[in-house]
């Protein structure tokens, strides 16, 4: 991921509702959630949710697909990995021991504990 894409992804996440929606999508897993369920879960009008989901998709952090009349959204794990890799690219200054604590804290259990319900 280049710096421009990282800035776009971070800008998309730098909004309260979008950050919460992204975390909810990460928690939902690869099957994602339908747009209406996301709007209901976040107590946001459907049109507003569509705007937020479009921003996340444009930033490479969410993906969508249609099933009949329903639009499903899921976290784009490759986009998330790209952003995290970009942020961590210069970590450790060549010494993996400097980042060992951070890297060991990045487990599915640790991530899901902080995810919104």
PDB file of C-alpha atoms in Angstrom:
ATOM      1  CA  UNK A   1       0.000   0.000   0.000  1.00  0.00           C
ATOM      2  CA  UNK A   2       1.334   3.423  -0.845  1.00  0.00           C
ATOM      3  CA  UNK A   3       1.068   6.487   1.366  1.00  0.00           C
ATOM      4  CA  UNK A   4      -1.849   8.033  -0.560  1.00  0.00           C
ATOM      5  CA  UNK A   5      -3.952   4.885  -0.099  1.00  0.00           C
ATOM      6  CA  UNK A   6      -2.987   4.709   3.572  1.00  0.00           C
ATOM      7  CA  UNK A   7      -4.055   8.336   4.070  1.00  0.00           C
ATOM      8  CA  UNK A   8      -7.411   7.604   2.393  1.00  0.00           C
ATOM      9  CA  UNK A   9      -7.953   4.541   4.593  1.00  0.00           C
ATOM     10  CA  UNK A  10      -7.038   6.395   7.762  1.00  0.00           C
ATOM     11  CA  UNK A  11      -9.279   9.313   6.757  1.00  0.00           C
ATOM     12  CA  UNK A  12     -12.181   6.910   6.262  1.00  0.00           C
ATOM     13  CA  UNK A  13     -11.617   5.466   9.736  1.00  0.00           C
ATOM     14  CA  UNK A  14     -11.223   8.909  11.320  1.00  0.00           C
ATOM     15  CA  UNK A  15     -14.983   9.248  11.709  1.00  0.00           C
ATOM     16  CA  UNK A  16     -16.827   7.717  14.656  1.00  0.00           C
ATOM     17  CA  UNK A  17     -19.604   5.910  12.779  1.00  0.00           C
ATOM     18  CA  UNK A  18     -17.305   4.570  10.053  1.00  0.00           C
ATOM     19  CA  UNK A  19     -14.804   3.268  12.583  1.00  0.00           C
ATOM     20  CA  UNK A  20     -17.607   1.517  14.488  1.00  0.00           C
ATOM     21  CA  UNK A  21     -19.062   0.072  11.273  1.00  0.00           C
ATOM     22  CA  UNK A  22     -15.651  -1.169  10.157  1.00  0.00           C
ATOM     23  CA  UNK A  23     -15.088  -2.870  13.515  1.00  0.00           C
ATOM     24  CA  UNK A  24     -18.550  -4.429  13.291  1.00  0.00           C
ATOM     25  CA  UNK A  25     -17.755  -5.737   9.808  1.00  0.00           C
ATOM     26  CA  UNK A  26     -14.457  -7.179  11.012  1.00  0.00           C
ATOM     27  CA  UNK A  27     -16.333  -8.924  13.818  1.00  0.00           C
ATOM     28  CA  UNK A  28     -18.989 -10.214  11.375  1.00  0.00           C
ATOM     29  CA  UNK A  29     -16.331 -12.049   9.378  1.00  0.00           C
ATOM     30  CA  UNK A  30     -16.212 -12.845   5.666  1.00  0.00           C
ATOM     31  CA  UNK A  31     -19.990 -13.291   5.368  1.00  0.00           C
ATOM     32  CA  UNK A  32     -20.437  -9.661   6.408  1.00  0.00           C
ATOM     33  CA  UNK A  33     -23.811  -8.069   7.030  1.00  0.00           C
ATOM     34  CA  UNK A  34     -26.553  -6.604   4.902  1.00  0.00           C
ATOM     35  CA  UNK A  35     -26.698  -2.830   4.707  1.00  0.00           C
ATOM     36  CA  UNK A  36     -30.053  -2.609   6.493  1.00  0.00           C
ATOM     37  CA  UNK A  37     -28.809  -4.663   9.430  1.00  0.00           C
ATOM     38  CA  UNK A  38     -25.754  -2.424   9.702  1.00  0.00           C
ATOM     39  CA  UNK A  39     -27.935   0.692   9.711  1.00  0.00           C
ATOM     40  CA  UNK A  40     -30.168  -0.816  12.385  1.00  0.00           C
ATOM     41  CA  UNK A  41     -27.248  -2.014  14.526  1.00  0.00           C
ATOM     42  CA  UNK A  42     -25.650   1.424  14.406  1.00  0.00           C
ATOM     43  CA  UNK A  43     -28.972   3.301  14.762  1.00  0.00           C
ATOM     44  CA  UNK A  44     -28.180   5.306  11.628  1.00  0.00           C
ATOM     45  CA  UNK A  45     -30.619   6.126   8.792  1.00  0.00           C
ATOM     46  CA  UNK A  46     -30.109   3.810   5.772  1.00  0.00           C
ATOM     47  CA  UNK A  47     -29.094   6.691   3.480  1.00  0.00           C
ATOM     48  CA  UNK A  48     -26.453   7.830   5.962  1.00  0.00           C
ATOM     49  CA  UNK A  49     -25.198   4.259   6.329  1.00  0.00           C
ATOM     50  CA  UNK A  50     -24.891   3.986   2.540  1.00  0.00           C
ATOM     51  CA  UNK A  51     -22.668   7.069   2.564  1.00  0.00           C
ATOM     52  CA  UNK A  52     -20.421   5.611   5.281  1.00  0.00           C
ATOM     53  CA  UNK A  53     -20.206   2.227   3.573  1.00  0.00           C
ATOM     54  CA  UNK A  54     -19.304   3.880   0.269  1.00  0.00           C
ATOM     55  CA  UNK A  55     -16.461   5.758   1.981  1.00  0.00           C
ATOM     56  CA  UNK A  56     -15.124   2.531   3.502  1.00  0.00           C
ATOM     57  CA  UNK A  57     -15.375   0.778   0.150  1.00  0.00           C
ATOM     58  CA  UNK A  58     -13.613   3.634  -1.676  1.00  0.00           C
ATOM     59  CA  UNK A  59     -10.830   3.454   0.911  1.00  0.00           C
ATOM     60  CA  UNK A  60     -10.330  -0.268   0.271  1.00  0.00           C
ATOM     61  CA  UNK A  61     -11.554  -1.290   3.717  1.00  0.00           C
ATOM     62  CA  UNK A  62     -14.905  -2.834   2.774  1.00  0.00           C
ATOM     63  CA  UNK A  63     -16.320  -4.816  -0.103  1.00  0.00           C
ATOM     64  CA  UNK A  64     -19.897  -5.335  -1.240  1.00  0.00           C
ATOM     65  CA  UNK A  65     -21.967  -7.740  -3.283  1.00  0.00           C
ATOM     66  CA  UNK A  66     -25.613  -8.045  -4.177  1.00  0.00           C
ATOM     67  CA  UNK A  67     -27.859 -11.008  -3.491  1.00  0.00           C
ATOM     68  CA  UNK A  68     -31.235 -10.391  -5.047  1.00  0.00           C
ATOM     69  CA  UNK A  69     -32.330  -7.062  -3.563  1.00  0.00           C
ATOM     70  CA  UNK A  70     -29.930  -7.134  -0.607  1.00  0.00           C
ATOM     71  CA  UNK A  71     -26.485  -5.550  -0.559  1.00  0.00           C
ATOM     72  CA  UNK A  72     -23.998  -7.313   1.677  1.00  0.00           C
ATOM     73  CA  UNK A  73     -20.904  -5.614   3.063  1.00  0.00           C
ATOM     74  CA  UNK A  74     -17.833  -7.203   4.582  1.00  0.00           C
ATOM     75  CA  UNK A  75     -14.487  -5.974   5.785  1.00  0.00           C
ATOM     76  CA  UNK A  76     -11.846  -6.104   3.082  1.00  0.00           C
ATOM     77  CA  UNK A  77      -9.228  -8.079   4.957  1.00  0.00           C
ATOM     78  CA  UNK A  78      -6.605  -7.562   2.247  1.00  0.00           C
ATOM     79  CA  UNK A  79      -7.128  -3.795   2.517  1.00  0.00           C
ATOM     80  CA  UNK A  80      -6.920  -3.948   6.307  1.00  0.00           C
ATOM     81  CA  UNK A  81      -3.752  -6.039   6.108  1.00  0.00           C
ATOM     82  CA  UNK A  82      -2.270  -3.592   3.616  1.00  0.00           C
ATOM     83  CA  UNK A  83      -2.936  -0.663   5.943  1.00  0.00           C
ATOM     84  CA  UNK A  84      -1.526  -2.461   8.972  1.00  0.00           C
ATOM     85  CA  UNK A  85       1.528  -3.554   6.995  1.00  0.00           C
ATOM     86  CA  UNK A  86       2.079   0.018   5.821  1.00  0.00           C
ATOM     87  CA  UNK A  87       1.853   1.307   9.399  1.00  0.00           C
ATOM     88  CA  UNK A  88       4.222  -1.367  10.691  1.00  0.00           C
ATOM     89  CA  UNK A  89       6.691  -1.328   7.770  1.00  0.00           C
ATOM     90  CA  UNK A  90       9.327   0.666   9.634  1.00  0.00           C
ATOM     91  CA  UNK A  91       8.677  -0.844  13.045  1.00  0.00           C
ATOM     92  CA  UNK A  92      11.499  -2.408  14.969  1.00  0.00           C
ATOM     93  CA  UNK A  93      14.376  -0.662  13.211  1.00  0.00           C
ATOM     94  CA  UNK A  94      15.536  -4.113  12.156  1.00  0.00           C
ATOM     95  CA  UNK A  95      15.156  -5.556  15.680  1.00  0.00           C
ATOM     96  CA  UNK A  96      11.985  -7.691  15.924  1.00  0.00           C
ATOM     97  CA  UNK A  97      12.277  -7.707  19.721  1.00  0.00           C
ATOM     98  CA  UNK A  98      11.277  -4.028  19.790  1.00  0.00           C
ATOM     99  CA  UNK A  99       7.823  -4.862  18.356  1.00  0.00           C
ATOM    100  CA  UNK A 100       7.363  -8.318  19.920  1.00  0.00           C
ATOM    101  CA  UNK A 101       4.885  -7.095  22.542  1.00  0.00           C
ATOM    102  CA  UNK A 102       2.749  -5.325  19.976  1.00  0.00           C
ATOM    103  CA  UNK A 103       2.777  -8.216  17.541  1.00  0.00           C
ATOM    104  CA  UNK A 104       1.947 -10.790  20.215  1.00  0.00           C
ATOM    105  CA  UNK A 105      -1.069  -8.705  21.289  1.00  0.00           C
ATOM    106  CA  UNK A 106      -2.560  -8.906  17.784  1.00  0.00           C
ATOM    107  CA  UNK A 107      -4.523 -12.128  18.158  1.00  0.00           C
ATOM    108  CA  UNK A 108      -8.107 -12.808  17.181  1.00  0.00           C
ATOM    109  CA  UNK A 109      -9.084 -13.037  20.869  1.00  0.00           C
ATOM    110  CA  UNK A 110      -7.500  -9.666  21.697  1.00  0.00           C
ATOM    111  CA  UNK A 111      -9.092  -8.019  18.673  1.00  0.00           C
ATOM    112  CA  UNK A 112     -12.573  -9.413  19.321  1.00  0.00           C
ATOM    113  CA  UNK A 113     -12.505  -8.331  22.969  1.00  0.00           C
ATOM    114  CA  UNK A 114     -12.283  -4.700  21.872  1.00  0.00           C
ATOM    115  CA  UNK A 115     -14.824  -4.985  19.050  1.00  0.00           C
ATOM    116  CA  UNK A 116     -18.238  -3.400  19.473  1.00  0.00           C
ATOM    117  CA  UNK A 117     -21.081  -5.684  20.489  1.00  0.00           C
TER     118      UNK A 117
END
